[in-house]
mmCIF file of C-alpha atoms in Angstrom:
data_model
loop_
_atom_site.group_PDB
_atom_site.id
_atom_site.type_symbol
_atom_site.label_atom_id
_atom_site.label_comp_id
_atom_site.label_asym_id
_atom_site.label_seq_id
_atom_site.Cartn_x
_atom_site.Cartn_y
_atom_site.Cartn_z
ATOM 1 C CA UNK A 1 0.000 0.000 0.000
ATOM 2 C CA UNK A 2 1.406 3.363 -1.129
ATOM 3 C CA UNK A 3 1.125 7.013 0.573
ATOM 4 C CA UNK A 4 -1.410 7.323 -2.574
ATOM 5 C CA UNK A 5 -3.502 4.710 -2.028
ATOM 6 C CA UNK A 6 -4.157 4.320 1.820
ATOM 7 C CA UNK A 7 -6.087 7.088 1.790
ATOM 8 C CA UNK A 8 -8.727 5.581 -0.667
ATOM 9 C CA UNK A 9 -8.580 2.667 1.179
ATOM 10 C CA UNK A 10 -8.519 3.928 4.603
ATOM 11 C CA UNK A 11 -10.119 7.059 5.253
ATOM 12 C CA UNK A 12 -13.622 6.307 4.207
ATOM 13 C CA UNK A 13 -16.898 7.766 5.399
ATOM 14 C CA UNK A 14 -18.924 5.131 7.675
ATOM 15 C CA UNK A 15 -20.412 2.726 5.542
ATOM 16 C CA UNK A 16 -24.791 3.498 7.288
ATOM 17 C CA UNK A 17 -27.618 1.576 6.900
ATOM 18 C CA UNK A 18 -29.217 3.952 4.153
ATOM 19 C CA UNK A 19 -26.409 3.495 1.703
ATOM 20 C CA UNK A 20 -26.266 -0.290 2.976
ATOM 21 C CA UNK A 21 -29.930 -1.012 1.865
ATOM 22 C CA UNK A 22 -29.724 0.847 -1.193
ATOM 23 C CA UNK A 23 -26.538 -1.591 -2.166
ATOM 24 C CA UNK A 24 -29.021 -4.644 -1.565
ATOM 25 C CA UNK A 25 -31.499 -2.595 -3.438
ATOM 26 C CA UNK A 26 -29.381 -2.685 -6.809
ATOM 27 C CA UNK A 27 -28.158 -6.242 -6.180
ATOM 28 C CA UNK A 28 -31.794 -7.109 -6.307
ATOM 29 C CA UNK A 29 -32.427 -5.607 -9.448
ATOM 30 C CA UNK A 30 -29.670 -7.709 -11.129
ATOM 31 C CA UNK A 31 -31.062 -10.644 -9.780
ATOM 32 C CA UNK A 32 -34.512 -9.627 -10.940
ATOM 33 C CA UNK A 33 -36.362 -10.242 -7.579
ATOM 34 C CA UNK A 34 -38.653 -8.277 -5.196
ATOM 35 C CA UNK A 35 -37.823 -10.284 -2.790
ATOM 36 C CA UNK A 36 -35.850 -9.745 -0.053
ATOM 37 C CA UNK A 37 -32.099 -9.136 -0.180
ATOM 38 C CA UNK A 38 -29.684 -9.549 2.305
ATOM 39 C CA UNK A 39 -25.817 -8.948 1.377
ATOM 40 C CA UNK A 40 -24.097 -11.274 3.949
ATOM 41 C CA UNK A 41 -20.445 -10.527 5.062
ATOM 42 C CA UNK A 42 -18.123 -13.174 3.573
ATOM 43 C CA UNK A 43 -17.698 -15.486 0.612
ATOM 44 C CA UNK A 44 -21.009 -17.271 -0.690
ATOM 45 C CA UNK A 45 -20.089 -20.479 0.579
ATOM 46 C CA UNK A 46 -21.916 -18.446 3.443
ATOM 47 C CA UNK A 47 -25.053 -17.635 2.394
ATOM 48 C CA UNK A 48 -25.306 -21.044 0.887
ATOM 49 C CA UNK A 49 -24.636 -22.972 4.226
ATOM 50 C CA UNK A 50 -26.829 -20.622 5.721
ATOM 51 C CA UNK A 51 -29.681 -21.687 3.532
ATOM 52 C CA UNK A 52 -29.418 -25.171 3.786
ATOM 53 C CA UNK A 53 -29.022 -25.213 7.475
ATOM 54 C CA UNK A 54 -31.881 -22.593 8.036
ATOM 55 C CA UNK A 55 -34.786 -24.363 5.523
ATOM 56 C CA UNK A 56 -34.089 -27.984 5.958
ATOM 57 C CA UNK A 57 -34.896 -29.656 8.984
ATOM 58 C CA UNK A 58 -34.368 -33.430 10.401
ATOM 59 C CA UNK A 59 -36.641 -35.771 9.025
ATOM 60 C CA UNK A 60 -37.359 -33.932 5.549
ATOM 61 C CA UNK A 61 -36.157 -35.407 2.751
ATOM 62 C CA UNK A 62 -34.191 -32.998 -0.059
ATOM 63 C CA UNK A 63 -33.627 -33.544 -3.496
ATOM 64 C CA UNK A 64 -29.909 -32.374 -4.599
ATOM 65 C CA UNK A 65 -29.027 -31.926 -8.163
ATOM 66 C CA UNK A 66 -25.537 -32.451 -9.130
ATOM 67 C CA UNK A 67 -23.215 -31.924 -12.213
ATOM 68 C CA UNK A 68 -20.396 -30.488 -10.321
ATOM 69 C CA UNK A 69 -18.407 -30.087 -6.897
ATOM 70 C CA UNK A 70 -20.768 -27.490 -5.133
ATOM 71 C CA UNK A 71 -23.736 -30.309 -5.520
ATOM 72 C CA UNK A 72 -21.700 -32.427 -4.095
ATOM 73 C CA UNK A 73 -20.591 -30.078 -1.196
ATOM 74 C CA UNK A 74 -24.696 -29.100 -0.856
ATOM 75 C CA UNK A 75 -25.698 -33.061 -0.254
ATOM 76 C CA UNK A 76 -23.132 -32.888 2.488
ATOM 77 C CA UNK A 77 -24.940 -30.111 4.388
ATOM 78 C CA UNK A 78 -28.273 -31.720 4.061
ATOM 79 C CA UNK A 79 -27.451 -34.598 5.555
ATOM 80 C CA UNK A 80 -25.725 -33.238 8.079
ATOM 81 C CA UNK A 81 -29.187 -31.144 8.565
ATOM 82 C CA UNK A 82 -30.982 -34.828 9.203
ATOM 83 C CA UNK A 83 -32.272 -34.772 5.704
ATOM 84 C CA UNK A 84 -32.860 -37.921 3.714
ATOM 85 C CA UNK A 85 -31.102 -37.068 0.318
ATOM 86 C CA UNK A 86 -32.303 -38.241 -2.968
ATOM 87 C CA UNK A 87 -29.761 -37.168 -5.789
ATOM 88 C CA UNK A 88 -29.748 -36.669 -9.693
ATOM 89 C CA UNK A 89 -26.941 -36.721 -11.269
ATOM 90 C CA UNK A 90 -25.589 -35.732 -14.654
ATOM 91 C CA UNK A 91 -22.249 -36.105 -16.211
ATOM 92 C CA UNK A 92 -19.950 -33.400 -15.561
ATOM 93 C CA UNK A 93 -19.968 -33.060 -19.661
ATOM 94 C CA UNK A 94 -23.412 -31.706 -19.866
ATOM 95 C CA UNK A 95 -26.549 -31.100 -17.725
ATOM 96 C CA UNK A 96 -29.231 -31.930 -15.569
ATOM 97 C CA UNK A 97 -32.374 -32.221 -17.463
ATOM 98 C CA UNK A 98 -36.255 -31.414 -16.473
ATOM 99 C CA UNK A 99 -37.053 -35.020 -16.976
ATOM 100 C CA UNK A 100 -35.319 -36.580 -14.522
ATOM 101 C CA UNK A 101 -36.284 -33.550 -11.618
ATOM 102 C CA UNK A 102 -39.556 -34.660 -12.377
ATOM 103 C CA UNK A 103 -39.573 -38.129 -12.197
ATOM 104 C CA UNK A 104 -37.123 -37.777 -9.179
ATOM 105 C CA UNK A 105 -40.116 -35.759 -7.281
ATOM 106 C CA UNK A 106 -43.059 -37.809 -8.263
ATOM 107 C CA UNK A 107 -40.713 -40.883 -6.970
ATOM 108 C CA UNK A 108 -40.714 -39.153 -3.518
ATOM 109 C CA UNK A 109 -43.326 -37.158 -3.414
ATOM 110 C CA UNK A 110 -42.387 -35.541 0.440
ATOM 111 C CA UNK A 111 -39.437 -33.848 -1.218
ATOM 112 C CA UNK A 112 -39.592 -30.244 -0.053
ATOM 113 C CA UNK A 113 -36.721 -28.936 -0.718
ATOM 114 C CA UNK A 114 -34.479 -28.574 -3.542
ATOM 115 C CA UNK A 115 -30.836 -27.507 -4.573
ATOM 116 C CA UNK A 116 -29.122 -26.965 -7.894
ATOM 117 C CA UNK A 117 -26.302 -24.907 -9.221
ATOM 118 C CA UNK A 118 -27.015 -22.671 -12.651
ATOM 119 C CA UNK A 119 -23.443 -22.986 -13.869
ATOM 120 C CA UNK A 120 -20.676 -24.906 -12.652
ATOM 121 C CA UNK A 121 -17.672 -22.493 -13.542
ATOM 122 C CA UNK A 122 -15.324 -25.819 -11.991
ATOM 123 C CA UNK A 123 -17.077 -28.228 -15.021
ATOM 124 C CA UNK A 124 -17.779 -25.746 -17.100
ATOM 125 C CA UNK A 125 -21.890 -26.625 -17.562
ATOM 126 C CA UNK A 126 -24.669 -24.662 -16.977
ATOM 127 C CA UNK A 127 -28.425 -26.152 -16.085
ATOM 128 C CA UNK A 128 -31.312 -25.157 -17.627
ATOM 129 C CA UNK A 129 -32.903 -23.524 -14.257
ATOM 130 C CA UNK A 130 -36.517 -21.943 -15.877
ATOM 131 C CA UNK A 131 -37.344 -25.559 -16.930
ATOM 132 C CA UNK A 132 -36.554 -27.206 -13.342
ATOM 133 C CA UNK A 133 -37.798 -24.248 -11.862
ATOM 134 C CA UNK A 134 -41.345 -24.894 -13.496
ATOM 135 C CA UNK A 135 -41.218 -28.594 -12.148
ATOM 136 C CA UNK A 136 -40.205 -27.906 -8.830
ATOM 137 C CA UNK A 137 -42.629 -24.824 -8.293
ATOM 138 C CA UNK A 138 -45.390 -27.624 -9.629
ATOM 139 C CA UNK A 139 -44.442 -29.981 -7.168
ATOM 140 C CA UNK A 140 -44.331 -27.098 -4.303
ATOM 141 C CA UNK A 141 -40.689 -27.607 -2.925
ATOM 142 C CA UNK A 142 -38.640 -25.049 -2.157
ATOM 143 C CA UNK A 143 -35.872 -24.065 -5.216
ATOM 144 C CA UNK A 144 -32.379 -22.981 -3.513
ATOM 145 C CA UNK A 145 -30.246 -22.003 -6.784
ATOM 146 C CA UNK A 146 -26.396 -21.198 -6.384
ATOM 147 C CA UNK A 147 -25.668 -18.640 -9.203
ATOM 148 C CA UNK A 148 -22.709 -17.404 -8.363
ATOM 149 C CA UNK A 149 -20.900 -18.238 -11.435
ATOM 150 C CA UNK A 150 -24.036 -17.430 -13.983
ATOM 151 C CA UNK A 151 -25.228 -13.640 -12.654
ATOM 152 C CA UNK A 152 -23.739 -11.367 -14.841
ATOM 153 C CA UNK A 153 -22.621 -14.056 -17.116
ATOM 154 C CA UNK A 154 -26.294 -16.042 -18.235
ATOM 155 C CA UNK A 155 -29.760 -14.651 -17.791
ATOM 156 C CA UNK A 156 -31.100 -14.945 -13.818
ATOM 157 C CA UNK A 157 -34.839 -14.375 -13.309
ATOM 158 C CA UNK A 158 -35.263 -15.367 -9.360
ATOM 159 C CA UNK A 159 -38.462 -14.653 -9.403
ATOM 160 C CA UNK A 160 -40.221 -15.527 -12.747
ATOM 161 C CA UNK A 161 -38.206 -18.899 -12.068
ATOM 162 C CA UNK A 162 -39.859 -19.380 -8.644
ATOM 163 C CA UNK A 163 -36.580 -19.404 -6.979
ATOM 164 C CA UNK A 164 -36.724 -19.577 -3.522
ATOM 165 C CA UNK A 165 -33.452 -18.825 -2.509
ATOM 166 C CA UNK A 166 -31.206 -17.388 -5.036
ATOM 167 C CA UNK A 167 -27.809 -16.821 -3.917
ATOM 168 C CA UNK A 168 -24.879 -14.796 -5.687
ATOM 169 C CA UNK A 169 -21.058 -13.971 -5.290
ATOM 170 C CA UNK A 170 -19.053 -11.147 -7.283
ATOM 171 C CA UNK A 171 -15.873 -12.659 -7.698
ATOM 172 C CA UNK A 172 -16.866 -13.907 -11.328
ATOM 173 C CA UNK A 173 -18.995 -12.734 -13.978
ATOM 174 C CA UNK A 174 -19.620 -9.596 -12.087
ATOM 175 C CA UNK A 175 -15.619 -8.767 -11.757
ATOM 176 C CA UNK A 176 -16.312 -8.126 -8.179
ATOM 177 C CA UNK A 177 -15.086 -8.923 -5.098
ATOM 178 C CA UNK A 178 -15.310 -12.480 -3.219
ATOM 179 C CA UNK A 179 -15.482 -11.507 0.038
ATOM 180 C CA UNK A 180 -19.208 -10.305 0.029
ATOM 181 C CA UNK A 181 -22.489 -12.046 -0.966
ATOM 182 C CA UNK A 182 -26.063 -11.671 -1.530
ATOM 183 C CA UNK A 183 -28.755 -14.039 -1.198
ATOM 184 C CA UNK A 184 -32.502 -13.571 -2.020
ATOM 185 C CA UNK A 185 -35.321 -14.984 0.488
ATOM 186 C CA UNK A 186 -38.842 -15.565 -1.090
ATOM 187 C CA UNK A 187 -41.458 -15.358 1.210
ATOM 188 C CA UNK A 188 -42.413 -19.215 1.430
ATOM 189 C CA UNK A 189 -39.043 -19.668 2.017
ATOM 190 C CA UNK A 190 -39.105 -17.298 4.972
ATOM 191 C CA UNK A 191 -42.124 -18.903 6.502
ATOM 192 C CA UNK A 192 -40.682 -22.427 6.461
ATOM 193 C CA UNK A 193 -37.311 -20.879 8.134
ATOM 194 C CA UNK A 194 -39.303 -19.399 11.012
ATOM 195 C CA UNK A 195 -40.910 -22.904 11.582
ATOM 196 C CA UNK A 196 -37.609 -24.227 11.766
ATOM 197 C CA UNK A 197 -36.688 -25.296 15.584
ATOM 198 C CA UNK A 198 -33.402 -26.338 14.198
ATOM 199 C CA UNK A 199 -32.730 -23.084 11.966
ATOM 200 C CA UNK A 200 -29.607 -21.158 13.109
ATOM 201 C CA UNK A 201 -30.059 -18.315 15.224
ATOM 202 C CA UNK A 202 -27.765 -15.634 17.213
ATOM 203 C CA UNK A 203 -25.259 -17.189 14.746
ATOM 204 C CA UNK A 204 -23.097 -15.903 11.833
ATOM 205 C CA UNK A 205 -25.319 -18.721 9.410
ATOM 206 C CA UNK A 206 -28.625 -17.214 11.212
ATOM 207 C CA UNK A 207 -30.774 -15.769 8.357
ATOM 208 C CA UNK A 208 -33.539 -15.411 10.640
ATOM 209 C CA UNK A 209 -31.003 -13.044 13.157
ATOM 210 C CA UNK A 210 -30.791 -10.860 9.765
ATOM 211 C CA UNK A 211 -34.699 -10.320 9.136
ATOM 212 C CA UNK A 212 -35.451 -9.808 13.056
ATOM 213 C CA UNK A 213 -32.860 -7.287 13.206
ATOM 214 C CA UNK A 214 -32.058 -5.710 9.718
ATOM 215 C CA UNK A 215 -35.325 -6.647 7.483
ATOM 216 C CA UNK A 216 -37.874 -6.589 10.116
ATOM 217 C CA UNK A 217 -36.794 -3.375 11.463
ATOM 218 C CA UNK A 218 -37.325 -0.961 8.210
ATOM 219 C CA UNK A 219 -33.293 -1.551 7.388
ATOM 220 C CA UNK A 220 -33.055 1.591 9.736
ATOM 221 C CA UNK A 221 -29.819 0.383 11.785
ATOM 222 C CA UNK A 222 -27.445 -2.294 10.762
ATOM 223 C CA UNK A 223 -26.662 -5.448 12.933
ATOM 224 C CA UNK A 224 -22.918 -5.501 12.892
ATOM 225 C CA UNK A 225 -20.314 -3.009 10.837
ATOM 226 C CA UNK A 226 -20.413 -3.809 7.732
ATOM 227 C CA UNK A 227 -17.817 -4.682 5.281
ATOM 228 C CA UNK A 228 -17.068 -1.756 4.108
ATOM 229 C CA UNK A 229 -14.755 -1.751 1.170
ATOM 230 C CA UNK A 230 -16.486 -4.992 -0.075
ATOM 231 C CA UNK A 231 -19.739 -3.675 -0.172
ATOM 232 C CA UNK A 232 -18.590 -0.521 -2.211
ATOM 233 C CA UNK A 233 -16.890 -2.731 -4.481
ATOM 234 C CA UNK A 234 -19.999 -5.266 -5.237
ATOM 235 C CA UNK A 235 -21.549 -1.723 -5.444
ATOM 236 C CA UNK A 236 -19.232 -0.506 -8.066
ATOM 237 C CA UNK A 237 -19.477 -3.725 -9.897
ATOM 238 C CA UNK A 238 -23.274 -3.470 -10.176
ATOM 239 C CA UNK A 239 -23.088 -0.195 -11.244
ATOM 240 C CA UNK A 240 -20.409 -0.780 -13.739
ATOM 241 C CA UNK A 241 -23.123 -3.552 -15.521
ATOM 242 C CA UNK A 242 -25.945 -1.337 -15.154
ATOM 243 C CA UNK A 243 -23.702 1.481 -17.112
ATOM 244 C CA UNK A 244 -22.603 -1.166 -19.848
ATOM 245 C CA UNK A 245 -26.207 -2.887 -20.024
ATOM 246 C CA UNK A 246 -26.688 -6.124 -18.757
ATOM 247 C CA UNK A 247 -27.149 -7.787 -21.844
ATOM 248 C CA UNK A 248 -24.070 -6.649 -23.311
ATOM 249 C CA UNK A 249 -21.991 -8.061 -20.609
ATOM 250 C CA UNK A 250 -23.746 -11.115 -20.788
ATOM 251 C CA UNK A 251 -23.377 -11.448 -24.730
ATOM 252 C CA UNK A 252 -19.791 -10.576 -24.293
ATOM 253 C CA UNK A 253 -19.733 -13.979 -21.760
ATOM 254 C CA UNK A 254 -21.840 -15.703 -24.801
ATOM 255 C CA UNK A 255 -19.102 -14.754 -27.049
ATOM 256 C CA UNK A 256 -16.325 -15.441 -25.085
ATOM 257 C CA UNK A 257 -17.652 -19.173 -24.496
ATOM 258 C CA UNK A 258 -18.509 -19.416 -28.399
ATOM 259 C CA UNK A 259 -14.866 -18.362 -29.510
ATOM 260 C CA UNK A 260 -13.261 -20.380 -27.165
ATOM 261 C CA UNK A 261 -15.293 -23.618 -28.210
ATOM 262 C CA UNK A 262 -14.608 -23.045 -32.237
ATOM 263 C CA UNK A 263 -11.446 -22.322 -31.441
ATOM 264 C CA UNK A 264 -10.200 -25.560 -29.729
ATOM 265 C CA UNK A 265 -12.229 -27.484 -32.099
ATOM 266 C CA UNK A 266 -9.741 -25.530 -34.946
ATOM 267 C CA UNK A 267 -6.957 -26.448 -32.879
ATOM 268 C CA UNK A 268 -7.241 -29.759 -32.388
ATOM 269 C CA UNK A 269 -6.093 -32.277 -29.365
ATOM 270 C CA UNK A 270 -7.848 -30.697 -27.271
ATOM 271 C CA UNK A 271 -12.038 -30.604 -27.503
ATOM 272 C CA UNK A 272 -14.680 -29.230 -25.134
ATOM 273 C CA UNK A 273 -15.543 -31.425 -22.167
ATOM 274 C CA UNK A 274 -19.256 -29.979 -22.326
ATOM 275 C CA UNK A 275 -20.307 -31.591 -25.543
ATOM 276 C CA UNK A 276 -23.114 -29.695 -26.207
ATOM 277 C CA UNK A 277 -23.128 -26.037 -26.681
ATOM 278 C CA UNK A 278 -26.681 -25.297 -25.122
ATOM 279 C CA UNK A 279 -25.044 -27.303 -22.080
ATOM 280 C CA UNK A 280 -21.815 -24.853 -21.509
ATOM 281 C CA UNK A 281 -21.637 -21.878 -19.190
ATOM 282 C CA UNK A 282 -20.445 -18.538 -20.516
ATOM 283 C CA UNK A 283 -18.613 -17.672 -17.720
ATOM 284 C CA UNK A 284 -15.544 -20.591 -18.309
ATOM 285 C CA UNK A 285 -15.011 -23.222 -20.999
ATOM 286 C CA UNK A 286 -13.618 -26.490 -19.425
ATOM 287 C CA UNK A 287 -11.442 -28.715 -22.516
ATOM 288 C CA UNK A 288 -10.831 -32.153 -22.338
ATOM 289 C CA UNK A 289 -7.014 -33.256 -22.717
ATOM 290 C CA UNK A 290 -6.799 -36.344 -25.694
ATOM 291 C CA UNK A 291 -5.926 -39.483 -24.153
ATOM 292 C CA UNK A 292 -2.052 -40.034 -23.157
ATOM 293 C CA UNK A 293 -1.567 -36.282 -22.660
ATOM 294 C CA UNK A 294 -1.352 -34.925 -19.055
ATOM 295 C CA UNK A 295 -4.308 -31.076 -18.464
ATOM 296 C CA UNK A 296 -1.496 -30.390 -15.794
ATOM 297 C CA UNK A 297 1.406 -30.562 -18.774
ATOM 298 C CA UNK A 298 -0.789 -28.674 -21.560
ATOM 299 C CA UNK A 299 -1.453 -26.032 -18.818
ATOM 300 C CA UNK A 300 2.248 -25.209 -17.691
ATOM 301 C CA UNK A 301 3.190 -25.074 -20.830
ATOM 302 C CA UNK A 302 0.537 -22.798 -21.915
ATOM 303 C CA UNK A 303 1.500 -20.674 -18.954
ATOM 304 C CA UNK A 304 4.934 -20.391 -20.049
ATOM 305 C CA UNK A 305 4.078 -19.125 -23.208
ATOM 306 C CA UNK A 306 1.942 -16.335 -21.759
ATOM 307 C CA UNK A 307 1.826 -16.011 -18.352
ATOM 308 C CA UNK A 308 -1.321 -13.732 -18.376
ATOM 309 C CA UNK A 309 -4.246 -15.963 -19.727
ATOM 310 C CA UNK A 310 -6.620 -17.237 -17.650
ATOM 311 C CA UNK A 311 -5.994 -20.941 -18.076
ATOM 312 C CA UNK A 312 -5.860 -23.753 -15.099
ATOM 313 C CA UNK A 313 -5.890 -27.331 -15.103
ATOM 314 C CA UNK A 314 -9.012 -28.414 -12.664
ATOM 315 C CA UNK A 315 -8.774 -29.592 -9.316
ATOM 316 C CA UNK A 316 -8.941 -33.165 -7.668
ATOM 317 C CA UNK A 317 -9.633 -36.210 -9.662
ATOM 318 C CA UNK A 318 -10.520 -34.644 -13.128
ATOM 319 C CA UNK A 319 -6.844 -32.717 -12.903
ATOM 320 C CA UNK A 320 -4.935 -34.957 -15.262
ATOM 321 C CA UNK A 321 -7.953 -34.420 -18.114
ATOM 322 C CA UNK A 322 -9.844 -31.254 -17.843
ATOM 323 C CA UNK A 323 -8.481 -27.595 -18.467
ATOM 324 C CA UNK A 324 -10.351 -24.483 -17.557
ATOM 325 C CA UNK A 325 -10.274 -21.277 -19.392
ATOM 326 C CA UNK A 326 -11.779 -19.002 -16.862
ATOM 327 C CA UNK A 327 -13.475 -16.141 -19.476
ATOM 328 C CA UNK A 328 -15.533 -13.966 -17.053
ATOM 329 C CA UNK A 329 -15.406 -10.129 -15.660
ATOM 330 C CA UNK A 330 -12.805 -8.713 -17.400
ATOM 331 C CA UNK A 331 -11.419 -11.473 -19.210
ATOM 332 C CA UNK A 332 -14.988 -12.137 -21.169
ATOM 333 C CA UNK A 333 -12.707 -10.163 -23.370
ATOM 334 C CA UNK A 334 -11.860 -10.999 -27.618
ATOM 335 C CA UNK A 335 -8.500 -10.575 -26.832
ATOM 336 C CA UNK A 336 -8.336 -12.913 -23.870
ATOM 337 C CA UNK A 337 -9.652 -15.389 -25.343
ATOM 338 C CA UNK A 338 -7.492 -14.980 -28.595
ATOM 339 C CA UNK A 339 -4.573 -14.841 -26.484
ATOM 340 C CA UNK A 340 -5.798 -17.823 -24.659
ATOM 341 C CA UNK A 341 -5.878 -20.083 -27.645
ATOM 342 C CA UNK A 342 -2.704 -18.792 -29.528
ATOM 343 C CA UNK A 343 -1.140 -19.820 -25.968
ATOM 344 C CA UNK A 344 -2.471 -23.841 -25.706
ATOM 345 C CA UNK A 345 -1.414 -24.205 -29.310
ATOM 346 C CA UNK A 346 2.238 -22.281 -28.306
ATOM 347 C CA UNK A 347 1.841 -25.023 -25.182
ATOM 348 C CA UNK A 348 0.834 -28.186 -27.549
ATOM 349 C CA UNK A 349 3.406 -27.471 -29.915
ATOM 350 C CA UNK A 350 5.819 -27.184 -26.990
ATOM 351 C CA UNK A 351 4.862 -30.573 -25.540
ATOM 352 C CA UNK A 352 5.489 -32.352 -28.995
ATOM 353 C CA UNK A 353 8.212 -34.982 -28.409
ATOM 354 C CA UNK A 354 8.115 -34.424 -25.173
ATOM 355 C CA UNK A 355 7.938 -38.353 -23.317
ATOM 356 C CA UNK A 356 4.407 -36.800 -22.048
ATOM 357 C CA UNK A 357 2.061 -38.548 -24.676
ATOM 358 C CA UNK A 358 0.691 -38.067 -27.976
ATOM 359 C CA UNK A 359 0.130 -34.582 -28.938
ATOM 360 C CA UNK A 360 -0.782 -35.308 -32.045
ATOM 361 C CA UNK A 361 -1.300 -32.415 -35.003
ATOM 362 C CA UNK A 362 -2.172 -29.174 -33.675
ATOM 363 C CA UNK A 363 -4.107 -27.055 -35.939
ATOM 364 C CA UNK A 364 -2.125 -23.662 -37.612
ATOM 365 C CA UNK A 365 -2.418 -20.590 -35.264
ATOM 366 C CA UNK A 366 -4.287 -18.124 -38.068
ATOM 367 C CA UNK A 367 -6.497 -20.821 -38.738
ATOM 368 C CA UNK A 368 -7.433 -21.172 -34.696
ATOM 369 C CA UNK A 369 -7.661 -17.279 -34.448
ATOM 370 C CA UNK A 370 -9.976 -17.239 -37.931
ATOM 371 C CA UNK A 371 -12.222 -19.566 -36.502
ATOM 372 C CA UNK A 372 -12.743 -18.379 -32.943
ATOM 373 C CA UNK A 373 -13.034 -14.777 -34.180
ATOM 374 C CA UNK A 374 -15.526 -15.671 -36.279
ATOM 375 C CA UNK A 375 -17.461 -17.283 -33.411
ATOM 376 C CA UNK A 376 -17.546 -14.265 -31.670
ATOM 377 C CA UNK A 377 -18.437 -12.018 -34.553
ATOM 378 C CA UNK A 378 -21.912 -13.806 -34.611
ATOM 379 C CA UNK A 379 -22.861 -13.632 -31.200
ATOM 380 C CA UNK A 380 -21.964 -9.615 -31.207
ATOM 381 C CA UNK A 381 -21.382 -8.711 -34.299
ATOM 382 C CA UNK A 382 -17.428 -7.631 -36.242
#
């Protein structure tokens, strides 16, 4: 921190409750809800723990939707709640499909409560949320929906999708910061919290400590002091997609994902690991490594040849196959993603005869760039 910059960073006004519930206010109108808001004080792996454990209680039984880590990390919770938890799966190379939420729900018809991701930015998929929204709303469970990696990114309509509770983070599409959330409570959602013995309360999870004393109260006087600098940066990053119009941003995601796609598919050895384009979020593109080469290998040496793009190989057991390119914020950017692609192929044609597999042919750079600008040009136009 510089003599410059401390006092931007330091010697700030009091963040008050007026300014505070106008924030919420504008978060709210991204998320398209009329719901309440409530911008919680850390990283959404917050909110999201605090729905779970506030809405289910023991003895219900949930229905958890996965096609990526965070449904995975979601059943855990539940049944730590004292749920019974049916799952639905897809594979990680596509999505979860209406169909099988609603034969899932007519299966076990006491399902009350149920919890899917929009877009995976780890797997690269995104679900098709109006759809299972419909079913579930039929059914009368509760929706919880983590779009953390779709707002900004992918159209999110809480409310005309009978979402529940809807929550977001910054850190992604919205180039914002990660160390403030939001999460939107429908009012069903709020009655089945208050008849939960087992809900948190006086606790940082509590949800219902937030509506007694922030909600309840008129949003006169806040609970705690608020984050401060993260709440005027998840401000700023509102604002900054309200000045460049949300659908821009979000067909500058569309584009992003496009061009990346047709470009790997130009450059051969590598291919999408969402097969279908319909199935794969905007926000990152994950690639599938050909057999015999190493994602960690074709990563490092992507790095090497430009430091700056936003590649990484994933995490766990899928890090030997699957590379991300993480193409949201700032980097849901042409030139990113060019840069991206002329840096695998630099990578690839690195690797070759290397004792690290097969690389096989990798396709000429202009013809890569050609076909990934093109891509772009028709979602938004040359």
């Amino acid at each position: 921190m510089t003599a410059n910059t401390a006092p931007v960073l330091l010697d700030l006004a009091p963040l008050d409750a007026a300014h505070f519930a106008r924030i919420e206010d504008k978060v709210a109108a991204l998320m398209r809800t009329r719901e309440s808001v409530v911008a919680m004080q850390g990283e959404a792996l917050l909110p999201l723990e605090a729905c779970i454990r506030s809405a289910v209680r023991p003895g219900s039984t949930a229905l958890n939707i996965i096609t990526g880590p965070y449904g995975e990390t979601f059943g855990d919770w539940l049944r730590s709640c004292g749920a019974e938890v049916v799952t639905v799966t897809a594979p990680f190379s596509g999505a979860v499909m209406p169909e099988q939420v609603a034969d899932a729900l007519r299966a076990r018809p006491e399902i009350d409560f149920v919890s899917l991701v929009h877009a995976e930015a780890a797997t690269g998929n995104t679900n098709p949320v109006a759809e299972i929204g419909a079913v579930v709303r039929e059914h009368g469970a509760l929706l919880m929906l983590d779009a953390v990696a779709s707002v900004g990114a992918e159209p999110l309509l809480t409310d005309e999708w009978g979402v529940d509770l809807c929550v977001i983070g910054g850190q992604k599409a919205m180039a914002g910061p990660a160390g403030v959330s939001a999460v939107s409570v429908s009012a069903r959602a709020w009655e089945r919290i208050a008849a939960n013995e087992q809900a948190p309360r006086r606790s940082y999870l509590s949800l219902l400590d937030w509506k007694a004393r922030w909600i309840d109260g008129g949003r006169k006087a806040l609970p705690h002091a608020p984050a401060q600098l993260e709440m005027l940066a998840l401000e700023q990053a509102v604002d900054r997609i309200e000045a460049a119009g949300l659908d821009t941003v979000i067909a500058r995601h569309r584009a992003a994902a496009a061009a990346t796609r047709a470009g790997v598919r130009a450059l051969g050895t590598l291919s999408p690991y969402v097969v279908r384009d319909v199935d794969a979020a905007p926000a990152a593109t994950t690639l599938r490594a050909s057999d015999g080469l190493d994602a960690r290998e074709v990563v490092a040496a992507a790095l090497a040849a430009d430091p700056a793009v936003p590649l990484q190989a994933a995490g766990g057991a899928l890090a030997q196959e699957m590379i991300r390119v993480n193409h949201y914020g700032i980097a849901a950017d042409r030139a990113v993603v060019l840069d991206s692609l002329s840096a695998l192929g630099a990578g690839l044609r690195a690797l070759n005869g290397r004792a690290v597999g097969e690389v096989g042919d990798v396709g000429d750079v202009d013809d890569v760039l050609k076909a990934a600008g093109a891509a772009w040009d028709a979602v938004i136009g040359g």
